[in-house]
PDB file of C-alpha atoms in Angstrom:
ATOM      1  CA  UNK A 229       6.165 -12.387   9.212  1.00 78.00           C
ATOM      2  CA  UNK A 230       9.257 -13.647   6.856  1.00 81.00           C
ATOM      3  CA  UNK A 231       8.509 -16.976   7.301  1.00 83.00           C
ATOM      4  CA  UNK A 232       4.818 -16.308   5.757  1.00 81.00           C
ATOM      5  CA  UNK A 233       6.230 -14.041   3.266  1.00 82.00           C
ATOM      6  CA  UNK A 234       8.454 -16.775   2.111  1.00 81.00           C
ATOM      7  CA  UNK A 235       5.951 -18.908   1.900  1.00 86.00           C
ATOM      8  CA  UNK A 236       3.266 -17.171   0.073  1.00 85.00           C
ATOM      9  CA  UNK A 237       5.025 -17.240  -3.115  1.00 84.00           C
ATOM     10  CA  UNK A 238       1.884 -16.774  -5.438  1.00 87.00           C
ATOM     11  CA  UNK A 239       0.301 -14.409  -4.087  1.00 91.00           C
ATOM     12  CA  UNK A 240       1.576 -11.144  -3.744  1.00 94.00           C
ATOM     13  CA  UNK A 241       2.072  -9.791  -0.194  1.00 95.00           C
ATOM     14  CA  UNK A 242       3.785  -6.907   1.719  1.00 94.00           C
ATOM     15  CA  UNK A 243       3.847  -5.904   5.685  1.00 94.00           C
ATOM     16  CA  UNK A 244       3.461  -2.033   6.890  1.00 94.00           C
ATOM     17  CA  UNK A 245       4.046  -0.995  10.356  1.00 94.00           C
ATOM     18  CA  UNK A 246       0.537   0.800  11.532  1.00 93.00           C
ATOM     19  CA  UNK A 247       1.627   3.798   9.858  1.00 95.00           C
ATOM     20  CA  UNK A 248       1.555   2.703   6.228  1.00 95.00           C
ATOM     21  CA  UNK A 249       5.285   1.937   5.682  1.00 95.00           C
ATOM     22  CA  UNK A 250       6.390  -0.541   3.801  1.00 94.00           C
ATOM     23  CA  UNK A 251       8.204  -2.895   6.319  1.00 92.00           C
ATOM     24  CA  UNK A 252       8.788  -5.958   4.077  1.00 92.00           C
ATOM     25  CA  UNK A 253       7.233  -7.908   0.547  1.00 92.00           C
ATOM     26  CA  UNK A 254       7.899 -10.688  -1.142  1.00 92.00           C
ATOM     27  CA  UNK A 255       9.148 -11.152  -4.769  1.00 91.00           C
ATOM     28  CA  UNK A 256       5.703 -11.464  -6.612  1.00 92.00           C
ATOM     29  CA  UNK A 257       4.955  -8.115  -4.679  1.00 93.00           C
ATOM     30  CA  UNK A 258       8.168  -6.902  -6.010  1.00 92.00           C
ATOM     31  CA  UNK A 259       7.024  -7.869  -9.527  1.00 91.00           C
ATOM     32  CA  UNK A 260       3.859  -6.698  -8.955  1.00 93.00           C
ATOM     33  CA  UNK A 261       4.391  -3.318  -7.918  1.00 92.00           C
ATOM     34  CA  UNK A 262       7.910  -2.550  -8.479  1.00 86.00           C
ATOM     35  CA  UNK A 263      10.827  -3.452  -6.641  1.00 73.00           C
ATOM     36  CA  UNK A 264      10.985  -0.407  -3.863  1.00 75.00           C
ATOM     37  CA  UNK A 265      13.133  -1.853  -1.140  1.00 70.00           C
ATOM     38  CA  UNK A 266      15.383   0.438  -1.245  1.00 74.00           C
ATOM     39  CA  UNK A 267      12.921   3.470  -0.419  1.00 79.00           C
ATOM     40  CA  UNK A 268      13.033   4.353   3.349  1.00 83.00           C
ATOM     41  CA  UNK A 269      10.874   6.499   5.677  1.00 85.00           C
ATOM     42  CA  UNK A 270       8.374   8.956   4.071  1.00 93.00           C
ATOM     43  CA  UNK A 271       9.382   7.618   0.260  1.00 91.00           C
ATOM     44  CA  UNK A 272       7.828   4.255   1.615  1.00 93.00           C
ATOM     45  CA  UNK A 273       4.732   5.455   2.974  1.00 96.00           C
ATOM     46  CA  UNK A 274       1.603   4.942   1.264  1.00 94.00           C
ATOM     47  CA  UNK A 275       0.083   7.787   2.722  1.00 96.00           C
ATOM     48  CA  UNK A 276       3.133  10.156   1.738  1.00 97.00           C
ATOM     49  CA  UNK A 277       3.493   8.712  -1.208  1.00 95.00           C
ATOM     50  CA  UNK A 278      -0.231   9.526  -2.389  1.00 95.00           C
ATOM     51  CA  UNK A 279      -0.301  12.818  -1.624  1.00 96.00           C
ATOM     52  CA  UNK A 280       2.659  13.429  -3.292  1.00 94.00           C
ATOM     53  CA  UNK A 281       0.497  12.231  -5.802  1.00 91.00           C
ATOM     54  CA  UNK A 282       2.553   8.647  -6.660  1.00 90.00           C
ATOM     55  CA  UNK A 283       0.291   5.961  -6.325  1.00 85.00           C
ATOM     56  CA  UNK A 284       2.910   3.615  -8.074  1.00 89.00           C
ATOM     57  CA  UNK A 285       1.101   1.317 -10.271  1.00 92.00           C
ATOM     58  CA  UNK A 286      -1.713   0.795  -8.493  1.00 93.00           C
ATOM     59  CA  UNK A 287      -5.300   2.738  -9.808  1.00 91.00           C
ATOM     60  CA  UNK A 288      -7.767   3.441  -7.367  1.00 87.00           C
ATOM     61  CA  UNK A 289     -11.790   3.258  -8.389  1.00 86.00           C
ATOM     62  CA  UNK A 290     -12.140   5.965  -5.927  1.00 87.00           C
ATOM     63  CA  UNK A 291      -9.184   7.901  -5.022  1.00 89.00           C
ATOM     64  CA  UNK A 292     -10.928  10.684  -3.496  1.00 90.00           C
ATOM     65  CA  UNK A 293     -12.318   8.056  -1.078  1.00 88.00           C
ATOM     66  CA  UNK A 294      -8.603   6.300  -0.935  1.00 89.00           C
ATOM     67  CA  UNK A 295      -7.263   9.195   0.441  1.00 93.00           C
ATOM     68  CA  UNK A 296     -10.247   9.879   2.878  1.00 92.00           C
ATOM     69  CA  UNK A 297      -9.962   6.591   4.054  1.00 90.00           C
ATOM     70  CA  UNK A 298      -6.129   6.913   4.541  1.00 93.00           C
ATOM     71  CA  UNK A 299      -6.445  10.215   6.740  1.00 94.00           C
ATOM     72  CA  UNK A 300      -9.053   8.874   8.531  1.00 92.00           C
ATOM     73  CA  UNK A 301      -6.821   5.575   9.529  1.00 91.00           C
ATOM     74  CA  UNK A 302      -3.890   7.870  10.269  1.00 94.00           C
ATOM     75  CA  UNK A 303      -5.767   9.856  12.564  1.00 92.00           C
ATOM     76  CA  UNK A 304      -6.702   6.496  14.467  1.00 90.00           C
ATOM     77  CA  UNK A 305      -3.019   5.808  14.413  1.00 93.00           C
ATOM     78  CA  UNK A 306      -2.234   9.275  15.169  1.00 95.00           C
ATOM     79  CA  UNK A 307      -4.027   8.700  18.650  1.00 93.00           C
ATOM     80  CA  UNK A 308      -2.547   5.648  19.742  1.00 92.00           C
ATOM     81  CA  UNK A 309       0.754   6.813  18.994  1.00 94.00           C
ATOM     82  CA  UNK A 310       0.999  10.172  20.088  1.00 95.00           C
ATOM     83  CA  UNK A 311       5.159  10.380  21.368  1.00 96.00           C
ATOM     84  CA  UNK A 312       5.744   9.055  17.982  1.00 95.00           C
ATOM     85  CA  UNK A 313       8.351  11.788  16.470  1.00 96.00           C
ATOM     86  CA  UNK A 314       8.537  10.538  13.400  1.00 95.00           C
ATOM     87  CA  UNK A 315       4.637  10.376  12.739  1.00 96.00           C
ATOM     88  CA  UNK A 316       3.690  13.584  13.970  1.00 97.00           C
ATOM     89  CA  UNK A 317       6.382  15.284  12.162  1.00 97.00           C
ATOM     90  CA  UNK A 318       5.333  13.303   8.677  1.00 97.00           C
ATOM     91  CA  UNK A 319       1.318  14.297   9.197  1.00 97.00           C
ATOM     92  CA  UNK A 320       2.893  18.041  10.033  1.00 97.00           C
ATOM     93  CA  UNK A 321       4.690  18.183   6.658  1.00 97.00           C
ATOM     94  CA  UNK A 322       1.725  16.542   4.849  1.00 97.00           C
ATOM     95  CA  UNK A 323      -0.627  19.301   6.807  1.00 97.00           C
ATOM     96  CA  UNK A 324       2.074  21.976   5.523  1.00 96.00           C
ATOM     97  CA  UNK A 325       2.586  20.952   2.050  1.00 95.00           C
ATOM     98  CA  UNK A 326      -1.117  19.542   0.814  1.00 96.00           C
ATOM     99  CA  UNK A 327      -4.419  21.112   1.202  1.00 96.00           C
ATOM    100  CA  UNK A 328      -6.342  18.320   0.298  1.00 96.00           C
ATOM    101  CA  UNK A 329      -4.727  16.357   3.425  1.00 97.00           C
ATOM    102  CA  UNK A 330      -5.285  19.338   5.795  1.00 96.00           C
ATOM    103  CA  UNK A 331      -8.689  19.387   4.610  1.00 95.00           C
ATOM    104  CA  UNK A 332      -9.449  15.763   5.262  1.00 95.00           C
ATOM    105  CA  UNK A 333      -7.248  15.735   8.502  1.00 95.00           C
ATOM    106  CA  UNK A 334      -9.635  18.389   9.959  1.00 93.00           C
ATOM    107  CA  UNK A 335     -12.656  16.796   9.131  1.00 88.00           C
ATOM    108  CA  UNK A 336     -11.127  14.769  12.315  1.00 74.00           C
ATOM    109  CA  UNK A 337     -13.201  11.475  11.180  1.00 74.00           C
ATOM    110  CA  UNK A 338     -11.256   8.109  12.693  1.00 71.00           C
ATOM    111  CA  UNK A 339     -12.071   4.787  10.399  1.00 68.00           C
ATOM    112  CA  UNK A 340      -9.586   1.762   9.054  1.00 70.00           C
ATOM    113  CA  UNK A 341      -8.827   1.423   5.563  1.00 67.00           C
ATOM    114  CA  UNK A 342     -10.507  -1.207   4.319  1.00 66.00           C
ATOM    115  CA  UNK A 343     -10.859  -3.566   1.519  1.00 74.00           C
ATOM    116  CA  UNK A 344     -11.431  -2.979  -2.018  1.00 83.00           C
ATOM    117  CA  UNK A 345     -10.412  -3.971  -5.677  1.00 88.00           C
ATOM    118  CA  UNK A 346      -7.658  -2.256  -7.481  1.00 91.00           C
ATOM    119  CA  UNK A 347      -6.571  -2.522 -10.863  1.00 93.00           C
ATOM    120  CA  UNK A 348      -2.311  -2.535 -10.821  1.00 94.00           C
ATOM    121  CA  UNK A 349      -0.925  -1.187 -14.671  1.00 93.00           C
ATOM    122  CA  UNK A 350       2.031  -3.270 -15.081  1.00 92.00           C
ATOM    123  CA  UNK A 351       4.231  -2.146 -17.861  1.00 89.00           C
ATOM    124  CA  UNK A 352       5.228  -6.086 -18.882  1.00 87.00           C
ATOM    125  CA  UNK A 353       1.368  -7.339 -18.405  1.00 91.00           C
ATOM    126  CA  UNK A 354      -0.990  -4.732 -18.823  1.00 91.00           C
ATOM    127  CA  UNK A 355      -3.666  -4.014 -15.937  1.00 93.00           C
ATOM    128  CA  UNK A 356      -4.362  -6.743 -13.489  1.00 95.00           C
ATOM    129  CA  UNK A 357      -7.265  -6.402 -11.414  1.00 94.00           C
ATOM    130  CA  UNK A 358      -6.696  -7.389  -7.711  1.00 95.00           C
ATOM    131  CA  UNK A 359      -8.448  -7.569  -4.657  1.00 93.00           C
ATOM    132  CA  UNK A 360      -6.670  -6.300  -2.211  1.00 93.00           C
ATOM    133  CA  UNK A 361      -7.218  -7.358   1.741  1.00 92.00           C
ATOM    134  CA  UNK A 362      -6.295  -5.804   4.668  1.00 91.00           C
ATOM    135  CA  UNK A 363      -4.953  -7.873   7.871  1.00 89.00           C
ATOM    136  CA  UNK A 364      -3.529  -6.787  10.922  1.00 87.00           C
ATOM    137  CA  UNK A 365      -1.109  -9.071  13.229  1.00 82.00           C
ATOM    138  CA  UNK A 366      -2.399  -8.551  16.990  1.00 80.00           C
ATOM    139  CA  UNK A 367       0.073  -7.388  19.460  1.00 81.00           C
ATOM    140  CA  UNK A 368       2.084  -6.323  16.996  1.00 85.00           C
ATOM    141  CA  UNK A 369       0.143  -3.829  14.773  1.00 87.00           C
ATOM    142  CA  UNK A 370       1.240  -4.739  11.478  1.00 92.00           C
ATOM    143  CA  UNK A 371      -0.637  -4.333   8.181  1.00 92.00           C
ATOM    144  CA  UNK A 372      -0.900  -7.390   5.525  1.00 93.00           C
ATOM    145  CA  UNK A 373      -1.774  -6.469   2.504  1.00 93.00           C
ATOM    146  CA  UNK A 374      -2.162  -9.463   0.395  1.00 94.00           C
ATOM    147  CA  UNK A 375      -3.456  -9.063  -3.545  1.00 95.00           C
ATOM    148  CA  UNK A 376      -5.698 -11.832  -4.558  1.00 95.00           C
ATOM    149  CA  UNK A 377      -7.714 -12.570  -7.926  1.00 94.00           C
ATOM    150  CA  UNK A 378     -10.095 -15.518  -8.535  1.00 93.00           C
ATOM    151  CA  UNK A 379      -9.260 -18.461  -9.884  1.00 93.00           C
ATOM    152  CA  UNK A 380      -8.974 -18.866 -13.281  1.00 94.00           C
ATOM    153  CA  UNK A 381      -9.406 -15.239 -14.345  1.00 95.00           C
ATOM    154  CA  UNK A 382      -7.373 -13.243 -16.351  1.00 95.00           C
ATOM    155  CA  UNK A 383      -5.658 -11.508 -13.424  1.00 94.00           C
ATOM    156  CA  UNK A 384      -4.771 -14.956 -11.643  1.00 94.00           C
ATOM    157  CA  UNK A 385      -3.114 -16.009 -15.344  1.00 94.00           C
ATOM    158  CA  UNK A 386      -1.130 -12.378 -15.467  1.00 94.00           C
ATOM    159  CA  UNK A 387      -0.062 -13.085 -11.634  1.00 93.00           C
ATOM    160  CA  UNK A 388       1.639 -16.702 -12.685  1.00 92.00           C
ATOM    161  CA  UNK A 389       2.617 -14.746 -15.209  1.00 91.00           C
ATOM    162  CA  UNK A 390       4.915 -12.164 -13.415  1.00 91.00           C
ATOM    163  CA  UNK A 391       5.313 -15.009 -10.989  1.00 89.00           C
ATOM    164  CA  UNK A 392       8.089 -16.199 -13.500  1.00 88.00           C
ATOM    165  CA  UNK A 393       9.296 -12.708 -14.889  1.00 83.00           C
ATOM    166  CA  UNK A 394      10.229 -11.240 -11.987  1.00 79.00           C
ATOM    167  CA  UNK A 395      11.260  -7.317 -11.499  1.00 70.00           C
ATOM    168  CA  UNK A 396      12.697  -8.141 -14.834  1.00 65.00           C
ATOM    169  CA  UNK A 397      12.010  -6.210 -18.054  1.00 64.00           C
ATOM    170  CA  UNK A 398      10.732  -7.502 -21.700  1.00 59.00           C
ATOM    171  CA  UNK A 399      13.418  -5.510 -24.097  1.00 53.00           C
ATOM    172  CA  UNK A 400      11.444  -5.668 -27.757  1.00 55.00           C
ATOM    173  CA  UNK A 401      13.479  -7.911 -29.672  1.00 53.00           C
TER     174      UNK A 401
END
């Protein structure tokens, strides 16, 4: 996986374990989304993270439907994973803490996340629109998620863009 993520250096791209943390990205990810590698365990969990209600910079169309689609994955997870401490005792808090993931948890539906277009608000370029795909690795069950945007659009210009900036910040001068 870190030979593809150094390799894919225009396109922004970042592995999760089956779970939904954040394993590994590479630096347009990083500029993309905001350098996070030093969050670890729940703090790097996209699931977590959302219903604690921190989607980063990322703006769902649907988040109802996000989230719905998250639980729903987790559950599948959930089953083929069931010694897993650390992911039972994570979907135990969330089932403590949040309502709205009880309530979708006990709807007991079992789906994948799949692929849709987000918009990302960067604070140095404004909003990109992305698509955003969803691979696994077989054998392994790792997530891809790789942000793409046509060529020759606005969004591919803002991703050369941040491509060269970096995580770093535009002081006004």
């Amino acid at each position: 996986m870190q030979r593809l993520l150094d390799r894919l250096t225009d396109t922004p791209v970042a592995v999760h374990d089956a779970a939904w943390t954040l394993l590994e990205h590479n630096d347009l990810w990083a500029a993309l989304m905001g350098d996070i590698r030093g969050r670890r365990g729940r703090e790097a969990n996209i699931v977590w993270r959302c219903f604690q209600g921190d989607t980063g910079r990322v703006r769902h169309r649907d988040l109802d439907e996000h989230k719905k689609s998250l639980v729903a994955d987790l559950r599948d997870v959930a089953t083929r994973y069931p010694a897993d401490r650390e992911l039972a005792d994570m979907i135990s808090a969330l089932r403590t803490s949040n309502s709205e993931f009880t309530q979708l948890w006990e709807e007991s539906t079992v789906a994948h996340h799949a692929t849709e277009r987000k918009a990302i608000v960067h604070p140095e370029v404004g909003d990109v629109e992305l698509d955003c795909d969803v691979m696994t690795v077989h054998g392994a069950d790792l997530r891809i998620i790789v942000f793409t945007a046509p060529p020759g659009s606005e969004a591919a210009e803002r991703l050369r863009l941040l491509a060269v900036l970096g995580t770093q910040t535009i002081l006004p001068g």
